[in-house]
Amino acid sequence: MKSRVFIIIILFFFGGIILYSHNSPEIDKSNNLTYIESSSGLQTINLESGRTELEFADVNSDGFLDIISIGDHGNPLINSQEQGVMVWFGNGTGTNWSHYQTGYLGYGGIAVGDVNNDGKQDIGYGMHHNYSGNDFGDQILEVALGNGTGMNWVPYDDSLAMNGETWGMFTSDFGDVDNDGLLDLGSISFGCCNGIRVYKNLGTGIWRQTFAANGGNSNMEFSFGDINKDGNLDLVASYQYGTVYFGDGNGGFTQAQYNLPSPSSSGNPGVTLGDVDNDGAMDVGFIGSGGAVNVWKFDRVALQYVNLSANLPTSGNYKAAVLYDMDSDDFCDLVLYGDATITVWKGNGGTNWVQVASFSVPTPGNYSGIAIADADRNGFADIGLQTAHQVSLFNYKNMLRFFKETTPYTTLSIKPIFPKGYEYFKSGCVRFIKWITSAPSNLDSRVKLELSTNGPNGPFTLIADSVRNNGIYQWSIPSGITSANCYIRYTVYVINSSQTYTAMNTKPFGIGLYTSAEMNNKSIPQKYFLHQNYPNPFNQSTIIKYQLQSKAYITLKIYDIVGKEIVTLISTEKEPGEYDINFNAKDLPSGIYFYQIKIYSSDKKDLIFSQIKKLIIIK
């Protein structure tokens, strides 16, 4: 292992070229990391002003990352040349981007993923300018299917934005919030006052709202991730009434602010997620009061957040923050943007942060959007940034820029990003496997992914082969797995060549139920309990699933809408495990019912957990 000691930072700014340097932990010291602006092709159309969301994604399935957005305030064609869904296609070198746009809509946020599981990238987006006269662009929250080219999008958005959203939605994200194998959609309001919305993907082009936080202001940041490591996706948002909401695995969310600093009246800007201390749970970053930069982890035993912000700025005019491993040393770093300046803070696992880079962009640098990924496949992350610059005395326009890390390719390699270890996933859910590679840009490289549920020595079963080497794979986790000793083997290889390289996560992660201790060796409180039911609404029957992390006495009863008990499904002591109960309602009429689940200590003396949930029968 090479030394992880950083050397000097060198800054240059001349003729639009920006560079900085520090030592790579995986490369000889004679080869330093350098960033250089590489924006050719990104500035062929005029943008306008205001916020947007940028995403790196391989939308045309060629193995190279592209940049995609639905633009700023000028979209569509408002004092600008931007129109609809805009893609800047990458060629794997981080140079000579090629632009394409389609549709009559814009000004908002975008998410990319495969919502119908056909292997092609689809998009979900919240917007303020739903100006289209047809189905593609007439709602403020939409999903559209892609055909693998990144140029054609077919609406897949029935029942979206039909629950009181009247002003505009913005930053959006895909995530399987109910662990049913389909990506669902979440989004946050464009400022005031639509709040937060989460919609379940029914798999038919129809969406059903499962959560809404109404009213309030927002700073237009939103994303999914598992913060309390219960296997269910949580959400974070730049929202006036709360930054963190824990998911219940059914599409519902509960505010989980606990001891976090209270959000500002418009929500804390720069909300970001990343596993800072490598314990398998996502940690939360944001810009707090007075511009203080915050990073917090959630302690699942103490039920409170722990401050990981040591030595980060306590004031400043920061507008954006991104947690990402910039130097590929297996620790999250923090990228900050504000006052036309990018700063990079090296992380060491959450006990200290050290600024290792700083460079400026043209003023005034009003923040529009930021995204980070390795677009040139050299093994180190790059930065996409959209900010305002001055084009005349009283005229400011946004400009999209790309800053490429220029360490040259020397040898084929691959490094796991997610999962890295200690994560916990539900069987049957969808999650994203992520990696970063060093690979020749002029050759076709592919990735093979294999899973072991029995430790690093296998045996391994195939997840997928010949995967495009674009850094991400949408994984439908198989059902029926129960293991806390899971490993993914990543093999990158060059087509028609003998070049190959294999790596693995160095720590295990879990799938299904594990009962002994949590993955990071912290004990699980006895009350830890998971349950869900699917489908709901249903016709003849539904499956009610529940998990016990310790031996307990459980009752499960069904009630009608006036509270009359219909049937007792369970009333007995159960060992730790995962259980499925089939509730057959063939003799019950259509209507609203409820089930109540209660968990007692095994001696029946102490009620540990109780919850009531709705069941809907439609015949």
XYZ file of C-alpha atoms in Angstrom:
619
model
C 0.000 0.000 0.000
C 1.342 3.390 -0.934
C 1.601 6.138 1.668
C -1.511 8.227 2.272
C 0.446 11.297 3.342
C -0.469 14.335 1.261
C 2.143 16.704 -0.145
C 1.847 20.350 -1.141
C -1.064 21.965 -2.920
C -0.197 23.846 -6.099
C -2.667 26.296 -7.618
C -2.654 27.811 -11.086
C -5.167 30.064 -12.794
C -4.456 31.297 -16.284
C -6.318 31.489 -19.560
C -9.315 29.652 -18.171
C -7.168 26.696 -17.061
C -7.362 25.662 -13.409
C -5.075 23.076 -11.841
C -4.270 21.814 -8.370
C -2.141 18.946 -7.179
C -1.711 16.515 -4.324
C -0.394 12.995 -3.960
C -2.549 10.010 -4.889
C -2.648 7.140 -2.399
C -2.631 4.582 -5.209
C -0.099 6.173 -7.572
C 3.621 6.834 -7.255
C 4.419 10.301 -5.867
C 5.888 11.364 -9.180
C 2.389 11.239 -10.642
C 0.290 13.944 -9.003
C -3.439 14.565 -9.243
C -4.226 17.618 -11.342
C -7.549 19.175 -12.359
C -7.962 21.119 -15.567
C -11.013 22.731 -17.103
C -12.227 20.603 -20.018
C -15.470 22.245 -21.137
C -15.265 21.928 -24.918
C -18.775 21.287 -26.212
C -20.504 22.233 -22.948
C -20.922 25.887 -23.899
C -22.302 25.675 -27.438
C -25.734 26.976 -26.375
C -26.649 30.004 -24.286
C -28.053 29.303 -20.848
C -29.770 31.878 -18.653
C -29.765 32.073 -14.825
C -31.027 30.333 -11.711
C -30.713 26.846 -10.269
C -30.646 23.446 -11.951
C -29.675 19.880 -11.077
C -26.860 18.127 -12.928
C -26.396 14.370 -13.103
C -23.632 12.197 -14.538
C -25.146 9.094 -16.164
C -24.563 6.835 -19.154
C -27.896 7.568 -20.824
C -26.934 6.174 -24.248
C -25.421 2.941 -22.901
C -22.030 3.338 -24.558
C -20.035 2.943 -21.340
C -19.153 6.643 -21.058
C -20.691 9.067 -18.594
C -22.818 11.896 -19.970
C -24.136 15.051 -18.278
C -27.906 15.491 -18.169
C -30.220 18.238 -16.891
C -33.468 20.020 -17.645
C -31.809 23.386 -17.406
C -32.191 26.643 -15.511
C -34.709 29.500 -15.645
C -34.111 29.909 -19.390
C -35.527 26.503 -20.258
C -37.433 26.313 -22.543
C -36.156 29.062 -24.861
C -36.524 31.948 -22.385
C -33.716 34.373 -23.273
C -31.703 31.243 -23.994
C -31.125 28.404 -26.436
C -31.839 25.612 -23.955
C -34.851 23.411 -24.503
C -36.279 20.406 -22.671
C -34.161 17.446 -21.589
C -30.547 18.285 -22.346
C -27.735 15.743 -22.648
C -24.051 16.438 -23.158
C -22.722 13.097 -24.401
C -19.303 12.063 -23.134
C -16.698 10.076 -25.038
C -14.730 8.687 -22.109
C -11.960 11.269 -22.323
C -13.678 14.134 -20.484
C -13.250 16.293 -23.595
C -15.317 17.316 -26.634
C -18.796 16.919 -25.184
C -21.640 16.637 -27.726
C -24.970 18.356 -26.984
C -28.505 17.160 -27.742
C -31.848 18.420 -26.412
C -35.504 17.563 -26.881
C -38.880 18.625 -25.486
C -40.494 21.884 -24.388
C -40.084 21.940 -20.611
C -37.518 22.814 -18.010
C -36.094 24.627 -14.986
C -35.692 21.922 -12.394
C -34.044 18.766 -11.175
C -33.503 15.326 -12.668
C -32.915 11.705 -11.639
C -31.688 8.818 -13.786
C -32.440 5.107 -13.387
C -34.250 2.163 -14.935
C -37.835 2.410 -13.681
C -39.312 -0.417 -15.789
C -36.356 -2.808 -15.523
C -35.767 -3.068 -19.271
C -32.045 -2.310 -19.026
C -32.332 1.219 -20.452
C -31.900 4.469 -18.544
C -35.056 6.445 -17.779
C -35.483 9.871 -16.182
C -37.605 11.483 -13.482
C -37.754 15.227 -13.070
C -39.420 18.005 -11.109
C -39.774 21.370 -12.812
C -41.234 24.857 -12.720
C -41.787 25.323 -16.463
C -44.242 22.599 -17.533
C -45.034 24.501 -20.716
C -45.489 21.616 -23.143
C -48.809 21.179 -24.883
C -48.503 17.388 -24.815
C -47.902 14.635 -22.253
C -44.123 15.074 -22.391
C -43.677 18.193 -20.296
C -47.140 19.190 -19.081
C -46.778 18.169 -15.389
C -44.477 19.628 -12.737
C -43.357 16.110 -11.796
C -42.808 13.483 -14.484
C -41.071 10.248 -15.419
C -40.120 9.345 -18.987
C -38.761 6.103 -20.422
C -35.579 6.079 -22.484
C -34.799 3.875 -25.467
C -31.060 3.626 -24.847
C -30.064 6.553 -27.065
C -30.432 9.442 -24.608
C -32.387 11.289 -27.293
C -35.937 9.961 -27.069
C -38.193 9.948 -24.021
C -41.699 8.499 -23.689
C -43.964 9.705 -20.836
C -44.490 7.182 -18.022
C -46.082 9.543 -15.539
C -49.751 8.821 -14.892
C -50.967 10.145 -11.505
C -47.768 12.070 -10.751
C -48.233 15.626 -9.432
C -51.904 14.969 -8.727
C -51.840 15.577 -4.980
C -51.863 19.336 -4.578
C -48.563 20.212 -6.288
C -49.358 23.566 -7.855
C -46.195 25.662 -8.038
C -43.259 23.563 -9.122
C -41.024 20.684 -8.037
C -37.258 20.564 -8.324
C -34.399 18.253 -7.263
C -35.467 14.625 -7.691
C -34.112 11.179 -6.928
C -34.955 7.551 -7.659
C -34.886 4.892 -4.947
C -36.719 1.679 -4.088
C -38.437 2.996 -0.958
C -40.705 -0.030 -0.465
C -38.160 -2.729 -1.376
C -40.343 -4.280 -4.068
C -37.781 -4.279 -6.878
C -38.966 -1.106 -8.625
C -37.472 2.377 -8.438
C -39.764 4.960 -6.863
C -39.564 8.748 -7.215
C -39.030 11.514 -4.683
C -38.809 15.270 -5.203
C -38.757 18.551 -3.316
C -40.629 21.750 -4.022
C -39.303 24.648 -6.054
C -38.993 26.958 -3.033
C -42.436 27.328 -1.461
C -44.866 25.566 -0.958
C -45.288 22.013 -2.244
C -42.924 20.472 0.310
C -41.698 16.925 -0.301
C -43.368 14.226 -2.377
C -42.634 10.488 -2.699
C -44.438 8.396 -5.293
C -44.472 4.601 -5.516
C -43.835 2.998 -8.908
C -46.667 0.547 -9.634
C -44.774 -0.850 -12.624
C -47.479 0.073 -15.130
C -46.738 3.739 -15.804
C -48.985 4.662 -12.887
C -47.590 6.167 -9.688
C -49.155 6.400 -6.235
C -48.174 8.949 -3.602
C -46.946 7.321 -0.385
C -45.609 10.369 1.453
C -46.064 14.126 1.484
C -44.644 16.839 3.730
C -46.784 19.814 2.838
C -45.996 23.525 2.855
C -42.823 25.254 3.943
C -39.864 26.625 2.033
C -37.000 24.685 0.513
C -33.470 25.161 -0.772
C -34.173 22.555 -3.451
C -31.902 19.656 -2.421
C -33.195 16.083 -2.062
C -31.802 12.536 -2.073
C -32.404 8.990 -0.802
C -30.036 6.881 1.319
C -30.082 4.535 4.314
C -29.032 6.622 7.338
C -30.172 4.390 10.217
C -29.108 1.173 8.496
C -32.383 -0.691 8.813
C -32.421 -1.687 5.134
C -35.016 0.943 4.234
C -34.201 4.065 2.271
C -34.432 7.336 4.200
C -34.469 10.794 2.674
C -32.682 14.077 3.242
C -33.893 17.438 2.042
C -33.130 21.142 2.226
C -36.511 21.685 3.813
C -37.799 24.177 6.366
C -39.500 21.576 8.550
C -36.778 18.938 8.700
C -33.552 17.734 7.106
C -33.834 13.964 7.687
C -36.821 11.623 7.353
C -36.574 7.903 8.138
C -38.304 5.468 5.810
C -40.539 2.640 7.021
C -40.000 0.320 4.051
C -43.524 0.916 2.762
C -42.982 4.326 1.207
C -43.814 6.262 4.361
C -41.383 8.604 6.121
C -41.145 10.122 9.605
C -39.167 13.223 10.511
C -35.942 12.215 12.292
C -34.376 15.524 13.268
C -33.497 14.488 16.849
C -30.541 16.646 17.960
C -29.561 17.921 14.494
C -29.333 21.728 14.219
C -32.701 23.141 13.220
C -33.086 24.003 9.543
C -33.232 27.611 8.447
C -36.527 29.164 7.375
C -35.836 27.986 3.821
C -34.083 24.718 4.697
C -30.356 24.126 5.026
C -28.587 24.309 1.647
C -26.068 21.801 0.379
C -27.657 18.673 1.864
C -25.556 15.648 0.890
C -25.131 11.978 1.853
C -22.010 9.820 2.158
C -20.614 7.104 4.426
C -17.931 9.171 6.158
C -16.845 6.662 8.813
C -17.273 3.503 6.695
C -19.798 1.864 9.019
C -22.278 1.063 6.253
C -24.707 3.872 7.073
C -25.037 7.135 5.198
C -23.985 10.278 7.061
C -25.495 13.709 6.468
C -23.753 16.914 5.392
C -25.259 20.387 4.985
C -24.577 24.107 5.333
C -25.926 25.305 8.653
C -26.421 28.601 10.459
C -23.974 31.328 9.491
C -22.506 29.171 6.733
C -21.124 26.552 9.132
C -20.350 23.292 7.360
C -21.912 20.313 9.128
C -21.376 16.557 8.897
C -23.337 14.251 11.240
C -23.799 10.501 11.693
C -26.796 8.829 13.307
C -26.099 6.641 16.351
C -28.666 3.855 16.105
C -28.256 2.785 19.733
C -28.288 6.195 21.426
C -30.899 7.494 18.925
C -29.067 10.753 18.371
C -26.673 12.299 15.862
C -22.919 12.551 16.435
C -21.022 15.547 15.084
C -18.276 14.633 12.571
C -17.514 18.233 11.547
C -14.109 18.638 13.226
C -12.082 21.430 11.588
C -14.635 22.202 8.882
C -15.453 25.903 8.292
C -17.732 27.411 10.933
C -18.781 30.304 8.696
C -18.825 31.259 5.034
C -21.007 31.842 2.021
C -21.211 28.202 0.945
C -24.048 27.167 -1.364
C -23.262 23.527 -2.174
C -21.646 20.520 -0.526
C -20.930 17.041 -1.877
C -19.545 14.072 0.091
C -17.403 11.982 -2.282
C -14.094 10.112 -2.200
C -12.122 12.501 -4.407
C -8.682 10.921 -3.944
C -9.820 7.264 -4.021
C -8.353 6.446 -0.603
C -11.583 4.793 0.665
C -12.595 7.793 2.808
C -15.262 10.358 1.930
C -13.968 13.827 1.208
C -16.083 16.972 1.072
C -16.375 19.335 -1.896
C -17.706 22.818 -1.063
C -18.750 25.609 -3.387
C -19.363 29.265 -2.592
C -18.171 32.752 -3.561
C -17.022 31.455 -6.966
C -14.605 29.056 -5.247
C -14.371 25.277 -4.989
C -12.610 23.864 -1.952
C -11.863 20.207 -1.312
C -11.567 18.893 2.252
C -9.885 15.544 2.785
C -11.642 13.210 5.209
C -10.077 10.574 7.436
C -13.176 8.785 8.660
C -14.875 11.614 10.510
C -12.389 12.702 13.154
C -10.768 15.528 11.181
C -11.005 17.364 7.860
C -8.107 19.099 6.116
C -8.436 21.474 3.175
C -6.317 20.111 0.332
C -7.436 22.181 -2.638
C -9.017 25.497 -3.573
C -9.612 27.118 -6.939
C -11.848 29.822 -8.374
C -14.200 30.208 -11.326
C -15.199 33.464 -13.046
C -17.264 35.834 -10.927
C -19.883 36.396 -9.739
C -20.157 32.609 -9.638
C -23.779 32.421 -8.499
C -24.445 28.760 -7.796
C -26.605 26.773 -10.195
C -25.702 23.059 -9.938
C -22.894 20.577 -9.223
C -22.229 16.883 -9.894
C -19.234 14.632 -9.264
C -18.133 11.417 -10.983
C -15.167 9.955 -12.853
C -16.092 10.807 -16.452
C -12.686 10.044 -18.024
C -12.093 6.726 -16.244
C -8.712 7.550 -14.777
C -9.692 6.340 -11.301
C -10.281 9.788 -9.773
C -13.417 11.903 -9.549
C -14.139 14.905 -11.774
C -16.375 17.917 -11.147
C -19.241 19.277 -13.227
C -20.310 22.775 -12.197
C -22.827 25.298 -13.491
C -22.463 28.898 -12.276
C -23.173 32.441 -13.438
C -20.501 34.576 -15.091
C -20.547 38.157 -16.359
C -21.003 38.548 -20.112
C -21.469 42.357 -20.144
C -21.794 45.219 -17.681
C -25.265 44.256 -16.479
C -25.662 40.806 -17.986
C -24.950 37.517 -16.205
C -25.427 34.077 -17.711
C -24.962 30.557 -16.410
C -22.158 28.504 -17.883
C -21.627 24.753 -17.614
C -18.033 23.733 -16.864
C -16.189 20.452 -16.400
C -13.009 20.094 -14.348
C -11.142 16.931 -15.224
C -8.684 15.189 -12.964
C -5.753 14.585 -15.325
C -3.753 11.755 -13.797
C -2.877 9.738 -16.920
C -4.031 6.184 -17.385
C -1.248 3.732 -16.565
C -2.812 0.406 -15.639
C -6.212 -1.236 -15.487
C -7.830 -1.165 -12.035
C -11.192 -1.099 -10.274
C -12.240 0.031 -6.792
C -15.610 -0.597 -5.091
C -17.543 2.513 -4.033
C -20.863 0.953 -2.943
C -21.334 -1.335 -1.205
C -17.980 -1.072 0.573
C -18.911 -2.994 3.701
C -21.251 -3.125 6.704
C -24.295 -2.026 4.654
C -27.600 -3.863 5.135
C -30.036 -4.587 2.286
C -33.478 -6.169 2.149
C -33.924 -9.193 -0.081
C -35.760 -8.309 -3.292
C -34.985 -4.591 -3.263
C -33.173 -2.500 -5.868
C -29.898 -0.785 -4.999
C -27.025 0.616 -7.095
C -23.621 -1.064 -7.208
C -20.985 1.612 -7.795
C -17.299 1.472 -8.642
C -14.502 3.625 -10.028
C -11.960 2.399 -12.560
C -8.784 3.286 -14.314
C -9.233 2.067 -17.873
C -7.996 3.005 -21.358
C -10.386 5.533 -22.899
C -9.818 4.308 -26.468
C -10.736 0.670 -25.768
C -13.950 -1.078 -24.806
C -13.725 -2.196 -21.175
C -16.420 -4.167 -19.374
C -17.140 -5.242 -15.800
C -18.153 -8.586 -14.334
C -19.960 -8.571 -10.963
C -20.245 -11.640 -8.717
C -21.772 -12.182 -5.279
C -20.635 -14.358 -2.398
C -22.909 -14.803 0.618
C -20.337 -16.942 2.403
C -17.334 -14.674 2.832
C -14.506 -13.422 0.611
C -13.513 -16.927 -0.510
C -16.867 -17.662 -2.093
C -18.366 -19.524 -3.758
C -19.415 -16.663 -6.072
C -22.526 -16.484 -8.213
C -22.907 -14.196 -11.209
C -24.734 -10.891 -10.796
C -23.984 -9.635 -14.313
C -21.262 -9.877 -16.936
C -20.170 -7.624 -19.792
C -21.545 -4.599 -17.926
C -20.598 -1.293 -19.517
C -17.757 0.243 -17.514
C -19.667 3.392 -16.559
C -19.313 3.058 -12.778
C -22.847 1.982 -11.847
C -25.099 -1.070 -12.089
C -28.731 -1.215 -10.989
C -28.919 -4.370 -8.879
C -32.110 -6.278 -8.128
C -31.034 -8.090 -4.972
C -32.242 -11.706 -5.060
C -34.902 -12.841 -2.616
C -34.263 -15.628 -0.154
C -30.782 -14.502 0.940
C -29.967 -14.329 4.643
C -26.320 -13.505 5.245
C -24.183 -10.978 7.075
C -21.078 -12.154 5.208
C -21.655 -10.880 1.663
C -18.973 -9.757 -0.780
C -19.069 -8.495 -4.354
C -16.187 -9.365 -6.668
C -15.563 -6.727 -9.332
C -13.594 -7.726 -12.428
C -12.787 -5.151 -15.094
C -11.449 -6.379 -18.424
C -10.706 -5.013 -21.865
C -12.556 -6.627 -24.775
C -10.269 -8.616 -27.133
C -7.383 -8.250 -24.691
C -5.776 -10.174 -21.865
C -5.979 -7.123 -19.571
C -8.005 -7.830 -16.430
C -8.140 -6.642 -12.813
C -10.187 -7.901 -9.864
C -11.122 -6.256 -6.549
C -13.550 -6.853 -3.703
C -15.123 -4.907 -0.854
C -12.798 -5.380 2.112
C -15.571 -5.631 4.724
C -18.754 -7.750 4.592
C -22.249 -6.406 4.057
C -25.585 -7.985 4.920
C -28.623 -9.116 2.947
C -31.865 -10.256 4.527
C -32.026 -10.832 8.268
C -29.068 -11.066 10.561
C -29.647 -11.670 14.242
C -26.404 -11.722 16.189
C -25.120 -8.144 16.157
C -25.168 -5.155 13.895
C -22.559 -5.078 11.128
C -20.379 -2.571 12.976
C -20.461 -4.603 16.203
C -23.010 -2.398 17.961
C -25.860 -4.341 19.515
C -29.349 -3.964 18.129
C -32.004 -2.786 20.598
C -34.559 -5.529 21.254
C -37.345 -3.331 19.904
C -35.704 -3.271 16.449
C -38.469 -4.483 14.180
C -39.345 -4.293 10.507
C -42.614 -4.985 8.715
C -44.441 -4.298 5.487
C -47.323 -5.635 3.435
C -47.679 -6.042 -0.326
C -49.747 -5.556 -2.356
C -51.825 -2.813 -0.777
C -54.472 -2.102 -2.099
C -55.216 -5.748 -2.873
C -57.993 -7.987 -4.132
C -58.128 -11.452 -2.583
C -55.017 -11.538 -0.412
C -51.954 -9.655 0.762
C -48.666 -10.726 2.305
C -47.758 -9.120 5.632
C -44.027 -9.416 6.233
C -42.254 -8.852 9.514
C -38.823 -9.415 11.021
C -37.761 -10.025 14.590
C -34.203 -9.328 15.672
C -34.679 -11.182 18.966
C -37.022 -13.702 20.534
C -40.367 -12.052 21.282
C -44.110 -12.580 21.739
C -46.102 -11.187 18.833
C -49.766 -10.516 18.114
C -51.147 -9.550 14.715
C -54.832 -8.655 14.387
C -57.077 -7.322 11.624
C -59.777 -4.698 12.338
C -62.516 -3.104 10.269
C -62.895 0.658 9.839
C -64.921 1.062 13.077
C -62.379 -0.853 15.130
C -64.091 -4.236 15.291
C -61.628 -7.127 15.408
C -62.007 -9.340 12.337
C -59.385 -11.997 12.966
C -56.257 -12.737 14.967
C -53.553 -13.935 12.597
C -50.795 -14.461 15.169
C -50.646 -14.664 18.952
C -47.584 -16.625 19.926
C -43.884 -16.526 20.792
C -41.517 -16.341 17.836
C -37.815 -16.903 17.397
C -35.673 -14.311 15.561
C -36.390 -14.497 11.874
C -38.256 -13.188 8.866
C -41.900 -14.179 8.485
C -44.553 -13.906 5.774
C -48.235 -14.070 6.712
C -50.841 -14.530 3.986
C -54.028 -12.643 4.852
C -56.813 -14.076 2.701
C -59.728 -11.644 2.440
C -61.924 -13.542 -0.022
C -64.932 -13.356 2.339
C -64.545 -9.651 3.150
C -66.151 -6.856 1.110
C -64.194 -3.995 -0.449
C -63.233 -1.295 2.004
C -60.674 0.068 4.416
C -59.284 -2.199 7.135
C -56.390 -2.001 9.579
C -53.873 -4.385 11.017
C -52.198 -3.902 14.373
C -48.953 -5.606 15.200
C -47.665 -5.739 18.779
C -44.310 -7.002 20.000
C -43.882 -8.050 23.630
C -40.927 -9.374 25.563
C -40.874 -13.158 25.476
C -42.418 -13.295 28.965
C -45.297 -11.058 27.733
C -44.627 -8.506 30.476
C -43.286 -5.571 28.419
C -44.825 -4.102 25.260
C -41.842 -3.274 23.059
C -43.479 -2.128 19.846
C -46.966 -1.408 18.528
C -48.122 -0.027 15.202
C -51.310 0.171 13.158
C -51.344 0.292 9.369
C -54.074 0.585 6.771
C -55.208 -2.183 4.432
C -57.388 -1.461 1.396
C -59.414 -4.215 -0.276
C -60.609 -3.510 -3.829
C -62.746 -6.118 -5.559
